[in-house]
Tab-separated table of C-alpha atoms in Angstrom:
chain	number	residue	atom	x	y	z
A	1	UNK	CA	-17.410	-25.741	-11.018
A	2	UNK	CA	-14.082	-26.493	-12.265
A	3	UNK	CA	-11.741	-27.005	-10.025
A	4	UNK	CA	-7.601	-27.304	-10.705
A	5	UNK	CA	-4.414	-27.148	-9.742
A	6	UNK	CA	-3.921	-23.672	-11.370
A	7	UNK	CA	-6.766	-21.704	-9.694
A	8	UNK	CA	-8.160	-21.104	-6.570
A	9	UNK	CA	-11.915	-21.191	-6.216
A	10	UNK	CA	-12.964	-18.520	-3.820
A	11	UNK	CA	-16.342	-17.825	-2.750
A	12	UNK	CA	-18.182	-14.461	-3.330
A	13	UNK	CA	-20.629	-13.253	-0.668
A	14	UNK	CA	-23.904	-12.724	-1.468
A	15	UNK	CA	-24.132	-8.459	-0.878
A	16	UNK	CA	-21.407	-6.289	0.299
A	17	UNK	CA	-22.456	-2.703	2.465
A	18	UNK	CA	-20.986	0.338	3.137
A	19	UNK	CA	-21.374	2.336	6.334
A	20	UNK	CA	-20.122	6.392	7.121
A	21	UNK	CA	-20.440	8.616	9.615
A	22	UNK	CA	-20.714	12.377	10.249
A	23	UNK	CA	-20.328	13.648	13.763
A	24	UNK	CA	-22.354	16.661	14.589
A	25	UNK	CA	-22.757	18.514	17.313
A	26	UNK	CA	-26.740	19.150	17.086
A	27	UNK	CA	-28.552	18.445	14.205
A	28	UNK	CA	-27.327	18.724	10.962
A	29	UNK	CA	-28.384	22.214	8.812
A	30	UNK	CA	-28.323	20.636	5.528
A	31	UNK	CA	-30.465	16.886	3.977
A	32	UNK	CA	-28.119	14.577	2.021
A	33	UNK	CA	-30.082	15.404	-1.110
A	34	UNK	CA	-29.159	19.274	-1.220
A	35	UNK	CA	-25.588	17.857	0.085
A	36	UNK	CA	-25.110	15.907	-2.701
A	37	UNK	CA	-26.412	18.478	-5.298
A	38	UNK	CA	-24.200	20.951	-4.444
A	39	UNK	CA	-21.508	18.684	-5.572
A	40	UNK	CA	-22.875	19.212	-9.385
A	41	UNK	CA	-20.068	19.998	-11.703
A	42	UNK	CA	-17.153	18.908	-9.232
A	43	UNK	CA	-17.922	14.816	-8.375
A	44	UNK	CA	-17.272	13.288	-12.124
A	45	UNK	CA	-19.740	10.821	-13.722
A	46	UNK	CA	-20.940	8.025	-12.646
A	47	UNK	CA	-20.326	9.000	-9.248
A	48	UNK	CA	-22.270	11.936	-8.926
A	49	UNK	CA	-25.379	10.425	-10.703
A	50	UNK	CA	-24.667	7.227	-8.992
A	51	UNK	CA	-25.311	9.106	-5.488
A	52	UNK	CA	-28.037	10.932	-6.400
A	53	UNK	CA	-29.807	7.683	-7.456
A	54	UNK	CA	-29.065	5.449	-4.671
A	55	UNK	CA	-30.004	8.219	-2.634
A	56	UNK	CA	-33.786	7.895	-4.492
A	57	UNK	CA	-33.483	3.963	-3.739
A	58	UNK	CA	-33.932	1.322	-0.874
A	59	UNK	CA	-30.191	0.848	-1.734
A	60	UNK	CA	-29.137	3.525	0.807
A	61	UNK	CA	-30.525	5.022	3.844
A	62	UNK	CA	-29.742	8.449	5.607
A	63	UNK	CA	-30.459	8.198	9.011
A	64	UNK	CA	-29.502	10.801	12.259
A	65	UNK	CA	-29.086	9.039	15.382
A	66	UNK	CA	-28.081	9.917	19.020
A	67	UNK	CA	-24.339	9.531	19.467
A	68	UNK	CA	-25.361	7.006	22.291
A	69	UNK	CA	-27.521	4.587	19.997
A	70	UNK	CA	-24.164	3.904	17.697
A	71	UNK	CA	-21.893	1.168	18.510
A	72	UNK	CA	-18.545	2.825	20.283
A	73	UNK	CA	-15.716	3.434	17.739
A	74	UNK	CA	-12.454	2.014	19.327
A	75	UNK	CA	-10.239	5.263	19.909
A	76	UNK	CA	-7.285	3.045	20.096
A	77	UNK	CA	-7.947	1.826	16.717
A	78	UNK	CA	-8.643	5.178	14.850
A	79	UNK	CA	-5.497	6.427	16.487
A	80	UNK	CA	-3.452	3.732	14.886
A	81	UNK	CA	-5.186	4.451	11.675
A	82	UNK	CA	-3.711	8.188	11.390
A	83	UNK	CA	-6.629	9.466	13.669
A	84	UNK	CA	-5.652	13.092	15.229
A	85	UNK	CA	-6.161	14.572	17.933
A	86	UNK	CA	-8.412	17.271	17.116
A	87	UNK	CA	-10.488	14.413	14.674
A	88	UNK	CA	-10.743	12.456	18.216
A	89	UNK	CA	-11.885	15.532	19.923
A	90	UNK	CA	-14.583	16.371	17.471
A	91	UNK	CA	-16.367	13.081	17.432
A	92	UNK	CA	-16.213	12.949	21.668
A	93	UNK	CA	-17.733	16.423	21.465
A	94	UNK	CA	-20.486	15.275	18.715
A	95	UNK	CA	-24.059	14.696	19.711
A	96	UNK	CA	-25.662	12.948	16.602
A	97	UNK	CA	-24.202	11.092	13.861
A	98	UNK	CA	-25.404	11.421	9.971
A	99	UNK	CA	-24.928	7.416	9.268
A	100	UNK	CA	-24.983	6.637	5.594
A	101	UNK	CA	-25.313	2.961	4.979
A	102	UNK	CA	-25.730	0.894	1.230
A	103	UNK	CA	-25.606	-1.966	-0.509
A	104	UNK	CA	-24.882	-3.478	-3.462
A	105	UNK	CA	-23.667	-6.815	-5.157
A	106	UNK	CA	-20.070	-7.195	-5.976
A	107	UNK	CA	-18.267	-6.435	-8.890
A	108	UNK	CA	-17.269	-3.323	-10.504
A	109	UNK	CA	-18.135	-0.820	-9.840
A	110	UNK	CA	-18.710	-0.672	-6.284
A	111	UNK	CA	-21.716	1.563	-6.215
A	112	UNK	CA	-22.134	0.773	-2.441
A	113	UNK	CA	-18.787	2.565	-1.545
A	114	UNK	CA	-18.481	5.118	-4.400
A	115	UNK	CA	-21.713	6.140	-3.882
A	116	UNK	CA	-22.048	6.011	0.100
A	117	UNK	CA	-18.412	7.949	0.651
A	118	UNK	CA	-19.640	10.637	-1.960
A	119	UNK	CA	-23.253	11.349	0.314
A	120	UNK	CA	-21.161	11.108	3.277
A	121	UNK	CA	-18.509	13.856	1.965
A	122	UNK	CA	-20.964	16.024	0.429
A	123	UNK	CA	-22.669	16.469	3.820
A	124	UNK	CA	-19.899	16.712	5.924
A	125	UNK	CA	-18.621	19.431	3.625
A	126	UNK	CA	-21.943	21.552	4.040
A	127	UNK	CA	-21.138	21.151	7.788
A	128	UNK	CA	-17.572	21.678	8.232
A	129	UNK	CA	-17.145	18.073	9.880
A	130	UNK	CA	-15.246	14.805	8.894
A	131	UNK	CA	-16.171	11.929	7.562
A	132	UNK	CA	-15.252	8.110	9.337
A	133	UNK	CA	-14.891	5.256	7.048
A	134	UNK	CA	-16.604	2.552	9.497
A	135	UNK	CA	-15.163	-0.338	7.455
A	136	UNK	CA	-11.669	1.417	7.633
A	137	UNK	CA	-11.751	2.907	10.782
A	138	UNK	CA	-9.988	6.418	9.517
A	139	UNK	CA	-10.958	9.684	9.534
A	140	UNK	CA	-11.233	11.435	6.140
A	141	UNK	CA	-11.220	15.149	5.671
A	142	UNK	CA	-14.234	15.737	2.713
A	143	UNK	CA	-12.046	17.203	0.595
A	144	UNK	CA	-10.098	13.575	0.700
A	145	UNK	CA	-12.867	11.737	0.376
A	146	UNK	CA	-14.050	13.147	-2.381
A	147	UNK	CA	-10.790	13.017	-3.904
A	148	UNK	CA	-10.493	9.435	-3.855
A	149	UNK	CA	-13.676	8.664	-5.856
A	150	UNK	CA	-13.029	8.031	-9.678
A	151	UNK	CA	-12.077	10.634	-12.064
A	152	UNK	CA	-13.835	11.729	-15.357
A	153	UNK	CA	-11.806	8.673	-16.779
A	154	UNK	CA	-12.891	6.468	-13.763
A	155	UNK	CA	-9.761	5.779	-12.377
A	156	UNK	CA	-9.066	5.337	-8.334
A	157	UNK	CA	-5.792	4.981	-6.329
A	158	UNK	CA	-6.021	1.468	-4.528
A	159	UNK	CA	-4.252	2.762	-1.718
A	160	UNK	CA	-6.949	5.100	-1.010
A	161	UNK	CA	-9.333	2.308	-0.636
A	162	UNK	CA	-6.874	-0.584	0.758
A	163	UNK	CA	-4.642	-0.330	3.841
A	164	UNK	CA	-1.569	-2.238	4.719
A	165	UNK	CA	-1.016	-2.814	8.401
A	166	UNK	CA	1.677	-4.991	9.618
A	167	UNK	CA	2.607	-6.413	13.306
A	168	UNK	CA	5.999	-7.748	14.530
A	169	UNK	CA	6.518	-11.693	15.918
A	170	UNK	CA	9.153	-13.646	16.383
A	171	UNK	CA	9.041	-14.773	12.725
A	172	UNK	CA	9.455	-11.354	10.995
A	173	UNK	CA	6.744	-9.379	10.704
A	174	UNK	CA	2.918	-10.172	9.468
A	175	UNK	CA	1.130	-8.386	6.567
A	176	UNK	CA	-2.246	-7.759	5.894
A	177	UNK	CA	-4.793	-6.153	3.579
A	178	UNK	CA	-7.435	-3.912	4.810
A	179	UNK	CA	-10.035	-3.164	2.258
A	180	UNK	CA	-10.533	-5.566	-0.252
A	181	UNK	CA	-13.033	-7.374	1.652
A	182	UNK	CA	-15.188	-3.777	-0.126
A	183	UNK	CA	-15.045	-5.472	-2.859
A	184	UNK	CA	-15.833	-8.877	-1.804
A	185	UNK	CA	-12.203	-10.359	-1.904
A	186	UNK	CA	-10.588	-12.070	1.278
A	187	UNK	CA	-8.286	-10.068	2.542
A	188	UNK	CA	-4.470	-10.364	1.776
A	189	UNK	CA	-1.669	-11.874	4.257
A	190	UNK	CA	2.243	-12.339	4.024
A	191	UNK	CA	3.752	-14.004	7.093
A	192	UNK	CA	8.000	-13.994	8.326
A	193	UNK	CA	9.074	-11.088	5.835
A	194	UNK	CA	12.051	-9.620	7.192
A	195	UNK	CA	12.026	-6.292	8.982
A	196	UNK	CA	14.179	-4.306	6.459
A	197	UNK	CA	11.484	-4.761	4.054
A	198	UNK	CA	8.808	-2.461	5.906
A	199	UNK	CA	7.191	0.121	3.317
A	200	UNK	CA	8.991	-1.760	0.264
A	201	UNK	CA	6.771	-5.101	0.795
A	202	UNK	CA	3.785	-2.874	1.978
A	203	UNK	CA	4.223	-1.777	-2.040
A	204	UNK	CA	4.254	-5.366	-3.108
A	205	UNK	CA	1.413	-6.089	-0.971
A	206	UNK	CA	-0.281	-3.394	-2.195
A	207	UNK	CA	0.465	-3.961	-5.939
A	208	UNK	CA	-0.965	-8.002	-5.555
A	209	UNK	CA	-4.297	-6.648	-4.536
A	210	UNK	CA	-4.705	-4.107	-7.457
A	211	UNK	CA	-3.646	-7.561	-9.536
A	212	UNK	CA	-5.911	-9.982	-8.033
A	213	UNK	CA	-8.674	-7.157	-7.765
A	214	UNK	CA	-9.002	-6.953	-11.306
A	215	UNK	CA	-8.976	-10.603	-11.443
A	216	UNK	CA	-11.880	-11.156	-8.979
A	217	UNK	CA	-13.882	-8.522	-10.980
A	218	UNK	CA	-13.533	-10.044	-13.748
A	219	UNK	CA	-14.696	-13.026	-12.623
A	220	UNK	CA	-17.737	-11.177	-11.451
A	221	UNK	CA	-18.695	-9.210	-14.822
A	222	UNK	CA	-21.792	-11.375	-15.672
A	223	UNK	CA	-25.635	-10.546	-15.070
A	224	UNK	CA	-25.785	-13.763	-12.381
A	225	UNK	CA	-23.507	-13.333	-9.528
A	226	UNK	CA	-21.209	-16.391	-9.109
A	227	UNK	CA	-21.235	-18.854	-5.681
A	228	UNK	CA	-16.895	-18.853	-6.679
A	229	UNK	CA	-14.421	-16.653	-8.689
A	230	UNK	CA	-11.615	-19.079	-10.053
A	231	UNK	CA	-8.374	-16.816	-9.111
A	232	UNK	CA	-4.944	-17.922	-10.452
A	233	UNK	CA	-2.575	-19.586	-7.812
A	234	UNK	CA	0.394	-17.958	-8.793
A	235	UNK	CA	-0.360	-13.884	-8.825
A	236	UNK	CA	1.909	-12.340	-10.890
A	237	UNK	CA	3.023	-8.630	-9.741
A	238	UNK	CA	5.011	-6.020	-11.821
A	239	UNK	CA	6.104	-2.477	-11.263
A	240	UNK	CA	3.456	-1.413	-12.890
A	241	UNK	CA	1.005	-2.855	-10.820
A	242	UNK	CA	2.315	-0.647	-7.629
A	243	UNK	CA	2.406	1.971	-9.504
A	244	UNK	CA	-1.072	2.086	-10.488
A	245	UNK	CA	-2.344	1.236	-7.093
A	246	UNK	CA	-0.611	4.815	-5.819
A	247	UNK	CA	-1.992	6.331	-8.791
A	248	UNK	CA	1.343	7.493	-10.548
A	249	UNK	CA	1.081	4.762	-13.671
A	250	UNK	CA	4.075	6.817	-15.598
A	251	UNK	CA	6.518	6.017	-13.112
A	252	UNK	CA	6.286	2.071	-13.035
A	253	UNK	CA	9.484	1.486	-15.230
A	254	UNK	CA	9.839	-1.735	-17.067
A	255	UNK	CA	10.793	-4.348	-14.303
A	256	UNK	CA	10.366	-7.960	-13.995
A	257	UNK	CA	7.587	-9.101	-12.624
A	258	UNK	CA	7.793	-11.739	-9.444
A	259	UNK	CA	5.530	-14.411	-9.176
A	260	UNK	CA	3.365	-14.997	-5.520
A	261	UNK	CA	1.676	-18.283	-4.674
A	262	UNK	CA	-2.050	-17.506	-3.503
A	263	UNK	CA	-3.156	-20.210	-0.810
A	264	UNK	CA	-6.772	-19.730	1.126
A	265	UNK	CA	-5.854	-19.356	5.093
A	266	UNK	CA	-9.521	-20.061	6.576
A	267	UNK	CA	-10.726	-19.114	9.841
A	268	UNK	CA	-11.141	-21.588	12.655
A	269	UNK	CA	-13.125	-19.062	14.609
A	270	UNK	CA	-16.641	-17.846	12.971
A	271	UNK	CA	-15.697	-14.678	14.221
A	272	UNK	CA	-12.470	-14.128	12.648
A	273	UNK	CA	-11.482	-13.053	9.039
A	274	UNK	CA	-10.348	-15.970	6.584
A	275	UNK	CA	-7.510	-14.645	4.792
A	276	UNK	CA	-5.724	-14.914	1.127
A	277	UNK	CA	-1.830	-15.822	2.059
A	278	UNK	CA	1.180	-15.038	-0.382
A	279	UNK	CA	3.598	-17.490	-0.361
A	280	UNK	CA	7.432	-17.893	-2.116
A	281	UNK	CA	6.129	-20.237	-5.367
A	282	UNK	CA	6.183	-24.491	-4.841
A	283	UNK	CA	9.143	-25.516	-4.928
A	284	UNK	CA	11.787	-21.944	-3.738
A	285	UNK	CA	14.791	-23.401	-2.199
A	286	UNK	CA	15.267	-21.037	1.167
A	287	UNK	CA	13.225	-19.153	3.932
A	288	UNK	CA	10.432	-16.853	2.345
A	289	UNK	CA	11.951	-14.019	3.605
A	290	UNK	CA	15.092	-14.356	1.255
A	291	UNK	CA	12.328	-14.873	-1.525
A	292	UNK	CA	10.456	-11.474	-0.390
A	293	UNK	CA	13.859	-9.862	-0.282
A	294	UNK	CA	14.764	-10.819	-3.834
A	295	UNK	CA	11.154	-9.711	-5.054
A	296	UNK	CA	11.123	-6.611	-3.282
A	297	UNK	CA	15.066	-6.179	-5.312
A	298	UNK	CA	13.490	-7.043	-8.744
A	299	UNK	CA	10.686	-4.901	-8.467
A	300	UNK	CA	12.780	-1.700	-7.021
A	301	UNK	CA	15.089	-2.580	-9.479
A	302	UNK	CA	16.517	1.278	-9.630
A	303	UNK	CA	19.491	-0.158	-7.611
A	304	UNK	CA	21.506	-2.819	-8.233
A	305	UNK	CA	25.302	-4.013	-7.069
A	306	UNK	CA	28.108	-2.448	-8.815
A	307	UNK	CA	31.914	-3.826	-9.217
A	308	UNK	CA	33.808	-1.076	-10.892
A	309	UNK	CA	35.197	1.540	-9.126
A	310	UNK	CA	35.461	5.467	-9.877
A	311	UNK	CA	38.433	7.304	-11.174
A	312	UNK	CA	39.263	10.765	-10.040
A	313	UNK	CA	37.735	13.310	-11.086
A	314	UNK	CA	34.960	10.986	-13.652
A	315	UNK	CA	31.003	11.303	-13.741
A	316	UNK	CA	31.243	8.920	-11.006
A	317	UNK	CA	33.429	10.820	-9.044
A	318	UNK	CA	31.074	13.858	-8.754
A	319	UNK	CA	28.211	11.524	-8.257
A	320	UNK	CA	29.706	10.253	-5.133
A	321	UNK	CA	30.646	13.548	-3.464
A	322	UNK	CA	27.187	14.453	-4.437
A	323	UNK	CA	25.608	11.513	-2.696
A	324	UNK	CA	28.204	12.101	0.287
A	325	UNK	CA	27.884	15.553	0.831
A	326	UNK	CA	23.625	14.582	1.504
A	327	UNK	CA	24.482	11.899	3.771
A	328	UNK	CA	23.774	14.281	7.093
A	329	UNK	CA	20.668	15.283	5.932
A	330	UNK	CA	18.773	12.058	4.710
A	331	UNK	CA	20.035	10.748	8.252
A	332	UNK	CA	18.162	13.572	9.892
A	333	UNK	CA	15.269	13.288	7.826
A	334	UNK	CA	15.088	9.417	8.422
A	335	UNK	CA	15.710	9.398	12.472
A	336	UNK	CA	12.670	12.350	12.384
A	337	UNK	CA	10.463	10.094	10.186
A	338	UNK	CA	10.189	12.793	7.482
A	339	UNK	CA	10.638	10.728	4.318
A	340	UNK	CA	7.989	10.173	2.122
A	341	UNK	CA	5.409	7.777	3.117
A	342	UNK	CA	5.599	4.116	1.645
A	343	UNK	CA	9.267	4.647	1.033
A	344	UNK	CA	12.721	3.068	2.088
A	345	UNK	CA	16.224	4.373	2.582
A	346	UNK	CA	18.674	2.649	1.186
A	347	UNK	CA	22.463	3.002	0.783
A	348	UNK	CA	25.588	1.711	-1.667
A	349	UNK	CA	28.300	0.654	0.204
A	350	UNK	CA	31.844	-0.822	-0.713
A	351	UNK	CA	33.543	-4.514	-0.231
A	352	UNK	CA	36.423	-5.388	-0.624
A	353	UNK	CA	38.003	-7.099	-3.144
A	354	UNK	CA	40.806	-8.713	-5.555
A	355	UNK	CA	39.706	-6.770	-8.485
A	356	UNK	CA	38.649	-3.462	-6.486
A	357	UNK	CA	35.981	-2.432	-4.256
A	358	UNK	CA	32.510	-4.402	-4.982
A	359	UNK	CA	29.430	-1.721	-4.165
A	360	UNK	CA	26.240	-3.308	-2.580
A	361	UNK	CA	23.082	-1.768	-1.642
A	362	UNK	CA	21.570	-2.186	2.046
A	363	UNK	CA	18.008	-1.272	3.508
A	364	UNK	CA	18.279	1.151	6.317
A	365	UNK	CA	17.032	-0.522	9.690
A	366	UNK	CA	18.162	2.293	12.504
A	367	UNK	CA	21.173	4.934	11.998
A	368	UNK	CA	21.472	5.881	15.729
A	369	UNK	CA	25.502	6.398	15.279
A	370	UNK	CA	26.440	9.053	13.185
A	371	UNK	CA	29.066	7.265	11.993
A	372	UNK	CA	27.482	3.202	11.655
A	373	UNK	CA	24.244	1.934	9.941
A	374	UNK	CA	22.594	-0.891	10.947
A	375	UNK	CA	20.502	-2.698	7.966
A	376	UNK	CA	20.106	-5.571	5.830
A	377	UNK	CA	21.566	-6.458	2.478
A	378	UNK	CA	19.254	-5.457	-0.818
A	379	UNK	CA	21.204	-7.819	-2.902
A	380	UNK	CA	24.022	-10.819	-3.100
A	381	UNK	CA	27.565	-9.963	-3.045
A	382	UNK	CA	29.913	-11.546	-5.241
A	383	UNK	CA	33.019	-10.990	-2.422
A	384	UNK	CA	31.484	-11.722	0.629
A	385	UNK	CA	29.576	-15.312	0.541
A	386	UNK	CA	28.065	-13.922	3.986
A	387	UNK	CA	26.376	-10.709	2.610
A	388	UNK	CA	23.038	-12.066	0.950
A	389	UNK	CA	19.905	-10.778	0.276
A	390	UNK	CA	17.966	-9.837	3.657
A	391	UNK	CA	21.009	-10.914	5.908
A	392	UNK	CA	21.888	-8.138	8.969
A	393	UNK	CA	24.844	-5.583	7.777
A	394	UNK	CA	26.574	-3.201	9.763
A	395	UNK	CA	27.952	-0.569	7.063
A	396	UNK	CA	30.292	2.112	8.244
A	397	UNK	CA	29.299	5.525	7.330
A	398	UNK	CA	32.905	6.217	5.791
A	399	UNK	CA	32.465	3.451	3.398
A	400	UNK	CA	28.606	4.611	1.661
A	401	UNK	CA	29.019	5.478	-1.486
A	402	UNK	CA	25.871	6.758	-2.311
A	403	UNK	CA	21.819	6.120	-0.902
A	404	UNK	CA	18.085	6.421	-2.219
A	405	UNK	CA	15.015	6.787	-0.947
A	406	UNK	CA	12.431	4.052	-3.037
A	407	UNK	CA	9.134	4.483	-3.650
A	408	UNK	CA	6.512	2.393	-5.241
A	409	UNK	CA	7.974	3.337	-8.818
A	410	UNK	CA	11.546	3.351	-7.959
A	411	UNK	CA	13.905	5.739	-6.847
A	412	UNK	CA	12.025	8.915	-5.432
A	413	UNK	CA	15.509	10.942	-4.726
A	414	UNK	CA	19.565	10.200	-4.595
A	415	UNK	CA	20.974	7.259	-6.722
A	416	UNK	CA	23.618	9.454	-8.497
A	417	UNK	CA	25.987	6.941	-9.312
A	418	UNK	CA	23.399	4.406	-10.496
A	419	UNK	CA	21.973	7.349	-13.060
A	420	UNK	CA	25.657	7.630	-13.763
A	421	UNK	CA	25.687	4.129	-15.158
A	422	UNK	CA	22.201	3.802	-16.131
A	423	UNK	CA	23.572	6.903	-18.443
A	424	UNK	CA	26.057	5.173	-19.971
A	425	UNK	CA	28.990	6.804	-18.504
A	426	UNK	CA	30.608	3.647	-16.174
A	427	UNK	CA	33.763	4.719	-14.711
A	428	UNK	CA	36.897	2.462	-16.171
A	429	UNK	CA	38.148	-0.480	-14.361
């Protein structure tokens, strides 16, 4: 094996499994087979002959067991995996469990999940009941599950497959991939990214293991499954990446991409999970987070700092009213937790200056004042040598300019005066 400075061998595991649950209450009315074939004409190909074949094989099993005679799922857990209520309640009720288990060897596809989520959906459809991802530790409705296996052109949204959890320490908070051990890979870690950049590095995260996904399968396309896939130390991410991974490809935009530095994080305990960590690349002057900051910037590039300032009455003009008359709203909206999910509020404030105000863009971190924001600067101001990427703000509500709410593939709603310019109407100096 050839080893070098530019990849990273890392090893493959021998099988990967799959294992899903149905909670009943009593024994199920319907087999797995006559599940699955009522799925005929709805589940595209090769799922639906996939399932029907590993269903035929000693790849999968079907079994019904007690409640009692499966290892306890941690409530706690499936809570903080978007478990409800009434999800929690049907599975204490539940007397038996339909457990679908199979394997396969890695690479693409992975006939082991596709094909043991589709059995699993098609049964808990016949019996009005959920579905619970084991591996994930989430409850799926069957319509969900189903939805997230490939379409007639076999494509999949990442994030329906890969979580992102993150936990808060002392050095920022602490990233991780939940899924991509399905396929095989380590899972994903970013360590001391600031707290500003919440669902925005989430994205990133999420966009590096679509790219190094289709790297490790790669490496895995042969008839003889490899002891090592050689992946590339520096990951490159784009726009387009993320937007792929949430399954909207049109909207990735043509950014620049940022570069990530892939080091292996192994486990000192057996019982723990080595991990794949993302690092600034060799050689970054500054903490990481001011790196993550700046990535997050050039890959939601949809905003960027502004110097001119807008006459009376201009494009610009009516783009700011616009963006002013909202600002009671989007505050409402963001203090309820009603924006869309993976997104981040953001808003264009003005600095002072010799030659006019300068307009920066900060993340929103809390907006308990009506009147003051609390967040962290998006970008480096040319007027103030202490507002820098990821460094605390406090912006006065009188001063915004204009906000956004950014998605995976840029800005998802406001950013009136950057359309302005990115129209070609600046206002005159």
């Amino acid at each position: 094996m050839l080893i070098t400075d530019d990849f990273l061998p890392v090893p493959v595991p021998e099988s990967l499994s799959a294992t899903y649950l149905v909670p009943t209450v009593g024994l199920p009315s319907v087999t797995a087979r006559t599940a699955v074939r009522g799925l005929a004409g709805r589940l595209a190909e090769p799922v639906y002959g996939l399932a029907r074949q590993m269903l035929d094989s000693p790849l999968m099993s079907v079994d019904i067991q007690p409640v009692g005679e499966f290892p306890e799922l941690p409530p706690d857990l499936l809570t903080a995996f978007g478990a409800s209520e009434a999800q929690l309640d049907r599975l204490a009720a539940a007397t038996h469990l339909v457990v679908v288990q199979a394997e396969y060897r890695p690479g693409w596809p992975p006939a082991h999940e596709w094909a043991a989520r589709a059995v699993a959906a098609a049964v808990a459809e016949a019996v009005n009941g959920d579905v619970v991802d084991v591996f994930g530790l989430q409850f799926l409705d069957p319509a969900a599950a189903l939805r997230s296996l490939p379409d007639a052109e076999g494509r999949v949204r990442l994030v329906d497959w890969v979580l992102v959890p993150y936990s808060s320490d002392a050095e920022g908070l602490w990233f991780t991939t939940k899924g991509l051990r399905r396929f095989g890979l380590l899972e994903l870690q970013t360590q001391g990214v600031p707290d500003h950049l919440t669902r925005a590095w989430g994205a990133v995260m999420t966009g590096a293991a679509r790219r190094l996904l289709r790297d490790w399968t790669d490496g895995l396309a042969g008839e003889e499954v490899p002891a090592f896939v050689q992946l590339p130390v520096l990951a490159t991410v784009t726009g387009h990446d993320i937007a792929v991974a949430y399954g909207n490809p049109e909207q990735h935009g043509a950014t620049a991409p940022v570069l990530l530095r892939l080091e292996l994080d192994p486990a000192t305990d057996p019982d723990a999970d080595s991990f794949l960590s993302l690092h600034p690349p060799a050689g970054h002057a500054g903490p990481a987070g001011r790196y993550f900051a700046t990535a997050c910037a050039t890959l939601f590039s949809g905003i960027q700092p502004d110097v001119r300032y807008a006459r009376s009455g201009d494009a610009m003009s009516r783009a700011i009213a616009t963006a002013r008359a909202g600002l009671d709203d989007i505050r409402a909206r963001f203090r309820a937790g009603r924006l869309p999910p993976e997104t981040q509020l953001v808003v264009k404030y003005g600095l002072p200056g010799d030659d006019g105000p300068e307009y920066v863009w900060a993340g929103v971190t809390t907006w308990d004042a009506p009147d003051r924001i609390v967040g962290a600067s998006a970008s480096d101001a040319n007027t103030d040598p202490t507002v820098r990427i990821g460094s605390p703000v406090v912006v006065e509500v009188a001063d915004i300019v204009d906000w956004a709410v950014l998605g995976g593939g840029g800005v998802v709603e406001g950013g009136w005066t950057q359309a302005v310019l990115d129209a070609g109407h600046p206002p005159t100096p």
